[in-house]
PDB file of C-alpha atoms and ligand atoms in Angstrom:
ATOM      1  CA  UNK A1488      -4.613   4.959 -16.986  1.00 91.00           C
ATOM      2  CA  UNK A1489      -2.282   5.902 -14.138  1.00 98.00           C
ATOM      3  CA  UNK A1490      -1.612   3.170 -11.573  1.00 98.00           C
ATOM      4  CA  UNK A1491      -0.747   4.112  -8.004  1.00 98.00           C
ATOM      5  CA  UNK A1492       0.732   1.608  -5.589  1.00 98.00           C
ATOM      6  CA  UNK A1493      -0.838   2.744  -2.410  1.00 97.00           C
ATOM      7  CA  UNK A1494      -1.717   2.075   1.215  1.00 97.00           C
ATOM      8  CA  UNK A1495      -4.567   3.886   2.892  1.00 97.00           C
ATOM      9  CA  UNK A1496      -2.526   4.890   5.949  1.00 96.00           C
ATOM     10  CA  UNK A1497       0.601   5.883   4.055  1.00 97.00           C
ATOM     11  CA  UNK A1498       0.968   9.623   4.353  1.00 97.00           C
ATOM     12  CA  UNK A1499       3.376   9.742   1.410  1.00 98.00           C
ATOM     13  CA  UNK A1500       0.768   7.988  -0.753  1.00 98.00           C
ATOM     14  CA  UNK A1501      -1.926  10.291   0.683  1.00 98.00           C
ATOM     15  CA  UNK A1502       0.061  13.256  -0.695  1.00 98.00           C
ATOM     16  CA  UNK A1503      -0.004  11.767  -4.165  1.00 99.00           C
ATOM     17  CA  UNK A1504      -3.715  10.944  -3.939  1.00 98.00           C
ATOM     18  CA  UNK A1505      -4.424  14.597  -3.123  1.00 99.00           C
ATOM     19  CA  UNK A1506      -2.293  15.785  -6.048  1.00 99.00           C
ATOM     20  CA  UNK A1507      -3.983  13.399  -8.478  1.00 98.00           C
ATOM     21  CA  UNK A1508      -7.401  14.566  -7.283  1.00 98.00           C
ATOM     22  CA  UNK A1509      -6.447  18.244  -7.544  1.00 98.00           C
ATOM     23  CA  UNK A1510      -5.353  17.574 -11.127  1.00 98.00           C
ATOM     24  CA  UNK A1511      -8.583  15.612 -11.777  1.00 98.00           C
ATOM     25  CA  UNK A1512      -6.541  12.615 -12.890  1.00 98.00           C
ATOM     26  CA  UNK A1513      -8.260   9.236 -12.507  1.00 98.00           C
ATOM     27  CA  UNK A1514      -6.026   6.399 -11.352  1.00 98.00           C
ATOM     28  CA  UNK A1515      -6.100   2.730 -10.537  1.00 98.00           C
ATOM     29  CA  UNK A1516      -5.582   2.064  -6.813  1.00 98.00           C
ATOM     30  CA  UNK A1517      -3.206  -0.845  -6.244  1.00 98.00           C
ATOM     31  CA  UNK A1518      -3.052  -1.640  -2.531  1.00 98.00           C
ATOM     32  CA  UNK A1519       0.211  -2.750  -0.926  1.00 98.00           C
ATOM     33  CA  UNK A1520      -0.471  -3.863   2.650  1.00 97.00           C
ATOM     34  CA  UNK A1521       2.415  -2.357   4.617  1.00 96.00           C
ATOM     35  CA  UNK A1522       1.589  -3.983   7.949  1.00 94.00           C
ATOM     36  CA  UNK A1523       1.540  -7.429   6.279  1.00 96.00           C
ATOM     37  CA  UNK A1524       4.902  -6.540   4.692  1.00 96.00           C
ATOM     38  CA  UNK A1525       3.725  -6.707   1.074  1.00 97.00           C
ATOM     39  CA  UNK A1526       6.096  -3.827   0.221  1.00 97.00           C
ATOM     40  CA  UNK A1527       8.978  -6.263   0.672  1.00 97.00           C
ATOM     41  CA  UNK A1528       7.526  -8.938  -1.626  1.00 97.00           C
ATOM     42  CA  UNK A1529       9.748  -9.726  -4.581  1.00 97.00           C
ATOM     43  CA  UNK A1530       7.022  -8.693  -7.025  1.00 96.00           C
ATOM     44  CA  UNK A1531       6.708  -5.199  -5.546  1.00 98.00           C
ATOM     45  CA  UNK A1532      10.476  -4.772  -5.129  1.00 97.00           C
ATOM     46  CA  UNK A1533      10.927  -5.179  -8.866  1.00 97.00           C
ATOM     47  CA  UNK A1534       8.686  -2.114  -9.219  1.00 97.00           C
ATOM     48  CA  UNK A1535      10.190  -0.181  -6.295  1.00 97.00           C
ATOM     49  CA  UNK A1536      13.483  -1.562  -4.896  1.00 97.00           C
ATOM     50  CA  UNK A1537      13.155   0.802  -1.902  1.00 97.00           C
ATOM     51  CA  UNK A1538      10.128  -1.235  -0.763  1.00 97.00           C
ATOM     52  CA  UNK A1539       8.151   1.912   0.013  1.00 97.00           C
ATOM     53  CA  UNK A1540       4.867   3.293  -1.246  1.00 98.00           C
ATOM     54  CA  UNK A1541       3.830   5.237  -3.240  1.00 98.00           C
ATOM     55  CA  UNK A1542       4.924   4.250  -6.713  1.00 98.00           C
ATOM     56  CA  UNK A1543       3.222   5.707  -9.758  1.00 98.00           C
ATOM     57  CA  UNK A1544       3.188   3.947 -13.108  1.00 98.00           C
ATOM     58  CA  UNK A1545       1.962   5.564 -16.308  1.00 98.00           C
ATOM     59  CA  UNK A1546       2.620   5.295 -20.030  1.00 97.00           C
ATOM     60  CA  UNK A1547       5.935   7.143 -19.612  1.00 96.00           C
ATOM     61  CA  UNK A1548       7.339   4.916 -16.873  1.00 97.00           C
ATOM     62  CA  UNK A1549       7.598   4.198 -13.156  1.00 98.00           C
ATOM     63  CA  UNK A1550       8.265   6.865 -10.512  1.00 98.00           C
ATOM     64  CA  UNK A1551       8.934   6.436  -6.801  1.00 98.00           C
ATOM     65  CA  UNK A1552       9.139   9.142  -4.119  1.00 98.00           C
ATOM     66  CA  UNK A1553       6.006  11.202  -3.509  1.00 98.00           C
ATOM     67  CA  UNK A1554       7.673  14.584  -4.015  1.00 98.00           C
ATOM     68  CA  UNK A1555       9.133  13.526  -7.362  1.00 98.00           C
ATOM     69  CA  UNK A1556       5.754  12.110  -8.403  1.00 98.00           C
ATOM     70  CA  UNK A1557       3.904  15.292  -7.450  1.00 98.00           C
ATOM     71  CA  UNK A1558       6.360  17.563  -9.255  1.00 98.00           C
ATOM     72  CA  UNK A1559       6.125  15.254 -12.281  1.00 98.00           C
ATOM     73  CA  UNK A1560       2.328  15.546 -12.247  1.00 98.00           C
ATOM     74  CA  UNK A1561       2.621  19.302 -11.900  1.00 98.00           C
ATOM     75  CA  UNK A1562       4.948  19.533 -14.883  1.00 98.00           C
ATOM     76  CA  UNK A1563       2.937  17.220 -17.107  1.00 98.00           C
ATOM     77  CA  UNK A1564      -0.509  18.527 -16.110  1.00 98.00           C
ATOM     78  CA  UNK A1565       0.143  22.169 -15.203  1.00 98.00           C
ATOM     79  CA  UNK A1566      -3.417  23.119 -14.315  1.00 97.00           C
ATOM     80  CA  UNK A1567      -4.102  23.811 -11.474  1.00 98.00           C
ATOM     81  CA  UNK A1568      -0.493  24.584 -10.491  1.00 98.00           C
ATOM     82  CA  UNK A1569       0.777  23.075  -7.249  1.00 98.00           C
ATOM     83  CA  UNK A1570       3.721  25.461  -7.062  1.00 98.00           C
ATOM     84  CA  UNK A1571       3.439  29.252  -7.226  1.00 98.00           C
ATOM     85  CA  UNK A1572       4.737  31.436 -10.052  1.00 96.00           C
ATOM     86  CA  UNK A1573       7.867  33.119  -8.664  1.00 98.00           C
ATOM     87  CA  UNK A1574      11.134  31.443  -7.614  1.00 98.00           C
ATOM     88  CA  UNK A1575      10.960  32.896  -4.090  1.00 98.00           C
ATOM     89  CA  UNK A1576       7.382  31.706  -3.604  1.00 98.00           C
ATOM     90  CA  UNK A1577       8.267  28.264  -4.984  1.00 98.00           C
ATOM     91  CA  UNK A1578      11.197  28.091  -2.580  1.00 98.00           C
ATOM     92  CA  UNK A1579       8.897  28.958   0.324  1.00 98.00           C
ATOM     93  CA  UNK A1580       6.380  26.275  -0.611  1.00 98.00           C
ATOM     94  CA  UNK A1581       9.134  23.683  -1.059  1.00 98.00           C
ATOM     95  CA  UNK A1582      10.675  24.637   2.257  1.00 98.00           C
ATOM     96  CA  UNK A1583       7.383  24.012   4.085  1.00 98.00           C
ATOM     97  CA  UNK A1584       6.818  20.774   2.172  1.00 98.00           C
ATOM     98  CA  UNK A1585      10.352  19.535   2.829  1.00 98.00           C
ATOM     99  CA  UNK A1586      10.192  20.391   6.528  1.00 98.00           C
ATOM    100  CA  UNK A1587       7.496  17.715   6.619  1.00 98.00           C
ATOM    101  CA  UNK A1588       8.638  15.269   3.949  1.00 98.00           C
ATOM    102  CA  UNK A1589      12.356  15.317   4.827  1.00 98.00           C
ATOM    103  CA  UNK A1590      12.528  16.205   8.514  1.00 97.00           C
ATOM    104  CA  UNK A1591       9.369  14.893  10.187  1.00 97.00           C
ATOM    105  CA  UNK A1592       7.958  11.998   8.192  1.00 96.00           C
ATOM    106  CA  UNK A1593      11.076   9.797   7.658  1.00 96.00           C
ATOM    107  CA  UNK A1594      11.760   9.544  11.398  1.00 96.00           C
ATOM    108  CA  UNK A1595       8.310   8.085  11.956  1.00 93.00           C
ATOM    109  CA  UNK A1596       8.146   5.642   9.112  1.00 93.00           C
ATOM    110  CA  UNK A1597       7.005   2.083   9.806  1.00 93.00           C
ATOM    111  CA  UNK A1598      10.414   0.526   9.165  1.00 95.00           C
ATOM    112  CA  UNK A1599      12.077   3.033  11.517  1.00 96.00           C
ATOM    113  CA  UNK A1600       9.550   2.293  14.275  1.00 95.00           C
ATOM    114  CA  UNK A1601      10.004  -1.456  13.728  1.00 96.00           C
ATOM    115  CA  UNK A1602      13.778  -1.052  13.997  1.00 97.00           C
ATOM    116  CA  UNK A1603      13.353   0.811  17.283  1.00 97.00           C
ATOM    117  CA  UNK A1604      11.147  -1.845  18.861  1.00 97.00           C
ATOM    118  CA  UNK A1605      12.714  -4.871  17.142  1.00 97.00           C
ATOM    119  CA  UNK A1606      16.453  -4.436  16.674  1.00 97.00           C
ATOM    120  CA  UNK A1607      16.991  -1.841  19.409  1.00 97.00           C
ATOM    121  CA  UNK A1608      14.476  -3.338  21.843  1.00 97.00           C
ATOM    122  CA  UNK A1609      12.618  -0.085  22.590  1.00 97.00           C
ATOM    123  CA  UNK A1610       9.284  -0.440  24.432  1.00 97.00           C
ATOM    124  CA  UNK A1611       5.933   0.564  22.895  1.00 95.00           C
ATOM    125  CA  UNK A1612       5.989   3.588  25.209  1.00 95.00           C
ATOM    126  CA  UNK A1613       9.447   4.629  24.051  1.00 96.00           C
ATOM    127  CA  UNK A1614       8.417   4.163  20.426  1.00 95.00           C
ATOM    128  CA  UNK A1615       5.350   6.362  20.916  1.00 93.00           C
ATOM    129  CA  UNK A1616       7.434   8.996  22.706  1.00 94.00           C
ATOM    130  CA  UNK A1617       9.843   9.006  19.762  1.00 95.00           C
ATOM    131  CA  UNK A1618       6.974   9.369  17.304  1.00 93.00           C
ATOM    132  CA  UNK A1619       5.390  12.242  19.202  1.00 93.00           C
ATOM    133  CA  UNK A1620       8.691  14.013  19.830  1.00 95.00           C
ATOM    134  CA  UNK A1621       9.621  14.398  16.175  1.00 96.00           C
ATOM    135  CA  UNK A1622       6.131  15.387  15.132  1.00 96.00           C
ATOM    136  CA  UNK A1623       5.809  17.924  17.941  1.00 95.00           C
ATOM    137  CA  UNK A1624       9.052  19.754  17.315  1.00 96.00           C
ATOM    138  CA  UNK A1625       8.444  19.702  13.564  1.00 97.00           C
ATOM    139  CA  UNK A1626       4.877  21.013  13.768  1.00 97.00           C
ATOM    140  CA  UNK A1627       5.762  23.640  16.392  1.00 97.00           C
ATOM    141  CA  UNK A1628       8.409  25.073  14.067  1.00 98.00           C
ATOM    142  CA  UNK A1629       5.993  25.047  11.135  1.00 98.00           C
ATOM    143  CA  UNK A1630       3.312  26.792  13.183  1.00 98.00           C
ATOM    144  CA  UNK A1631       5.793  29.511  14.093  1.00 98.00           C
ATOM    145  CA  UNK A1632       6.975  29.852  10.498  1.00 98.00           C
ATOM    146  CA  UNK A1633       3.479  30.027   8.993  1.00 98.00           C
ATOM    147  CA  UNK A1634       1.905  32.234  11.668  1.00 98.00           C
ATOM    148  CA  UNK A1635       4.633  34.848  11.276  1.00 98.00           C
ATOM    149  CA  UNK A1636       4.548  35.130   7.490  1.00 98.00           C
ATOM    150  CA  UNK A1637       2.085  37.400   5.667  1.00 98.00           C
ATOM    151  CA  UNK A1638       2.248  35.086   2.630  1.00 98.00           C
ATOM    152  CA  UNK A1639       0.336  32.478   4.603  1.00 98.00           C
ATOM    153  CA  UNK A1640      -3.308  32.729   3.549  1.00 98.00           C
ATOM    154  CA  UNK A1641      -6.267  30.382   3.564  1.00 98.00           C
ATOM    155  CA  UNK A1642      -3.633  27.803   2.626  1.00 98.00           C
ATOM    156  CA  UNK A1643       0.069  27.507   3.481  1.00 98.00           C
ATOM    157  CA  UNK A1644       0.868  29.910   0.665  1.00 98.00           C
ATOM    158  CA  UNK A1645      -1.869  32.259  -0.447  1.00 98.00           C
ATOM    159  CA  UNK A1646      -5.396  31.431  -1.503  1.00 98.00           C
ATOM    160  CA  UNK A1647      -4.953  28.130  -3.334  1.00 98.00           C
ATOM    161  CA  UNK A1648      -3.550  24.756  -2.263  1.00 98.00           C
ATOM    162  CA  UNK A1649       0.067  23.944  -3.063  1.00 98.00           C
ATOM    163  CA  UNK A1650       2.599  21.205  -2.464  1.00 98.00           C
ATOM    164  CA  UNK A1651       2.940  22.517   1.102  1.00 99.00           C
ATOM    165  CA  UNK A1652      -0.728  21.810   1.924  1.00 99.00           C
ATOM    166  CA  UNK A1653      -0.445  18.441   0.197  1.00 99.00           C
ATOM    167  CA  UNK A1654       2.268  17.512   2.714  1.00 98.00           C
ATOM    168  CA  UNK A1655       0.678  19.186   5.735  1.00 98.00           C
ATOM    169  CA  UNK A1656      -2.716  17.466   5.720  1.00 98.00           C
ATOM    170  CA  UNK A1657      -1.390  13.862   5.785  1.00 98.00           C
ATOM    171  CA  UNK A1658       1.136  14.776   8.480  1.00 97.00           C
ATOM    172  CA  UNK A1659      -1.623  16.172  10.705  1.00 97.00           C
ATOM    173  CA  UNK A1660      -3.674  13.029  10.094  1.00 96.00           C
ATOM    174  CA  UNK A1661      -0.672  11.001  11.337  1.00 94.00           C
ATOM    175  CA  UNK A1662      -0.370  13.184  14.405  1.00 94.00           C
ATOM    176  CA  UNK A1663      -4.032  12.619  15.265  1.00 93.00           C
ATOM    177  CA  UNK A1664      -3.651   8.902  14.743  1.00 89.00           C
ATOM    178  CA  UNK A1665      -1.117   8.861  17.553  1.00 86.00           C
ATOM    179  CA  UNK A1666      -3.473  10.922  19.746  1.00 86.00           C
ATOM    180  CA  UNK A1667      -1.373  14.052  19.497  1.00 91.00           C
ATOM    181  CA  UNK A1668      -3.300  17.224  20.180  1.00 91.00           C
ATOM    182  CA  UNK A1669      -2.913  19.820  17.476  1.00 93.00           C
ATOM    183  CA  UNK A1670      -4.563  22.590  19.495  1.00 94.00           C
ATOM    184  CA  UNK A1671      -1.152  24.190  19.923  1.00 95.00           C
ATOM    185  CA  UNK A1672      -0.962  24.771  16.171  1.00 98.00           C
ATOM    186  CA  UNK A1673      -3.955  27.001  15.331  1.00 98.00           C
ATOM    187  CA  UNK A1674      -2.586  28.163  11.987  1.00 98.00           C
ATOM    188  CA  UNK A1675      -1.956  24.595  10.855  1.00 98.00           C
ATOM    189  CA  UNK A1676      -5.393  23.536  12.063  1.00 98.00           C
ATOM    190  CA  UNK A1677      -7.089  26.401  10.224  1.00 98.00           C
ATOM    191  CA  UNK A1678      -5.275  25.553   6.981  1.00 98.00           C
ATOM    192  CA  UNK A1679      -6.097  21.871   7.410  1.00 98.00           C
ATOM    193  CA  UNK A1680      -9.793  22.622   7.748  1.00 98.00           C
ATOM    194  CA  UNK A1681      -9.703  24.782   4.598  1.00 98.00           C
ATOM    195  CA  UNK A1682      -8.018  21.917   2.765  1.00 98.00           C
ATOM    196  CA  UNK A1683     -10.440  19.266   3.994  1.00 98.00           C
ATOM    197  CA  UNK A1684     -13.359  21.381   2.789  1.00 98.00           C
ATOM    198  CA  UNK A1685     -12.092  20.695  -0.740  1.00 98.00           C
ATOM    199  CA  UNK A1686     -13.285  17.519  -2.402  1.00 98.00           C
ATOM    200  CA  UNK A1687      -9.786  16.685  -3.706  1.00 98.00           C
ATOM    201  CA  UNK A1688      -8.440  16.509  -0.152  1.00 98.00           C
ATOM    202  CA  UNK A1689     -11.525  14.894   1.366  1.00 98.00           C
ATOM    203  CA  UNK A1690     -11.583  12.045  -1.201  1.00 98.00           C
ATOM    204  CA  UNK A1691      -7.911  11.290  -0.539  1.00 98.00           C
ATOM    205  CA  UNK A1692      -8.438  10.686   3.198  1.00 98.00           C
ATOM    206  CA  UNK A1693      -7.278   7.300   4.546  1.00 97.00           C
ATOM    207  CA  UNK A1694     -10.740   6.169   5.672  1.00 96.00           C
ATOM    208  CA  UNK A1695     -12.121   6.681   2.162  1.00 97.00           C
ATOM    209  CA  UNK A1696      -9.665   4.347   0.440  1.00 98.00           C
ATOM    210  CA  UNK A1697     -10.636   0.891  -0.846  1.00 96.00           C
ATOM    211  CA  UNK A1698      -8.165  -0.934   1.442  1.00 97.00           C
ATOM    212  CA  UNK A1699      -9.219   0.964   4.587  1.00 96.00           C
ATOM    213  CA  UNK A1700     -11.376  -1.883   5.880  1.00 78.00           C
ATOM    214  CA  UNK A1701      -8.733  -4.612   5.502  1.00 66.00           C
TER     215      UNK A1701
HETATM  216  N1  LIG B 909      10.305   9.673   0.898  1.00 66.59           N
HETATM  217  C1  LIG B 909       9.320   8.688   0.494  1.00 66.59           C
HETATM  218  C2  LIG B 909       8.784   8.033   1.716  1.00 66.59           C
HETATM  219  C3  LIG B 909       7.936   6.834   1.376  1.00 66.59           C
HETATM  220  C4  LIG B 909       7.566   6.093   2.634  1.00 66.59           C
HETATM  221  O1  LIG B 909       8.252   6.205   3.647  1.00 66.59           O
HETATM  222  N2  LIG B 909       6.483   5.334   2.568  1.00 66.59           N
HETATM  223  C5  LIG B 909       6.072   4.589   3.727  1.00 66.59           C
HETATM  224  C6  LIG B 909       4.586   4.805   3.995  1.00 66.59           C
HETATM  225  S1  LIG B 909       4.230   6.484   4.355  1.00 66.59           S
HETATM  226  C7  LIG B 909       6.316   3.120   3.501  1.00 66.59           C
HETATM  227  O2  LIG B 909       6.147   2.622   2.417  1.00 66.59           O
HETATM  228  N3  LIG B 909       6.731   2.420   4.558  1.00 66.59           N
HETATM  229  C8  LIG B 909       6.960   1.010   4.494  1.00 66.59           C
HETATM  230  C9  LIG B 909       7.926   0.560   5.531  1.00 66.59           C
HETATM  231  O3  LIG B 909       8.362   1.366   6.353  1.00 66.59           O
HETATM  232  O4  LIG B 909       8.247  -0.635   5.501  1.00 66.59           O
HETATM  233  C10 LIG B 909       8.197   9.364  -0.305  1.00 66.59           C
HETATM  234  O5  LIG B 909       7.979  10.548  -0.090  1.00 66.59           O
HETATM  235  O6  LIG B 909       7.583   8.699  -1.147  1.00 66.59           O
END
């Protein structure tokens, strides 16, 4: 049985939950309460020295980093594929996914926000402005990229969900959590609603996780 160290509000863990559901892989949900700081406990740091979730553990070993985990799942359980068949299409999907996972999400991570308000003394207002700024410029660029490309379909790439959608949906959930309007991104919103109509995405949502009430 796969074990996934998880937190309901973690968008990186949310990506992995979606991938596991798309692959119909059952897993054990091991909550790590990020706001209480459990990711920094010695016990968890022996599993993931980066003190971040998610971490996946299976019979082959322990893997950190959501993108590495998802590509691992895709290679070990190829059906349904989360990356398209041709190199150019795979590059497109990875470029959308990485625009989120590398350029938007890390700037808004809990430890970054805590550093802003703690070590650098930024106000709550300044922290929220920072959060919104990086999401807004990232999503605006993605909207432009996706709206202009004929390869965009019901999903970010064509008619089936890929790694790009797996990254997009949690990022939009984060945006909403900080009361950001996503009306300015109609293509992203349309793709999100197609994703959320699928059970694999819907079941992975933060409010449906076992630690959501804690
Ligand atoms: N690049 C990593 C990012 C992981 C990450 O930043 N996880 C966040 C939750 S979304 C976390 O554990 N934050 C804890 C903290 O900031 O202390 C991945 O994709 O797995």
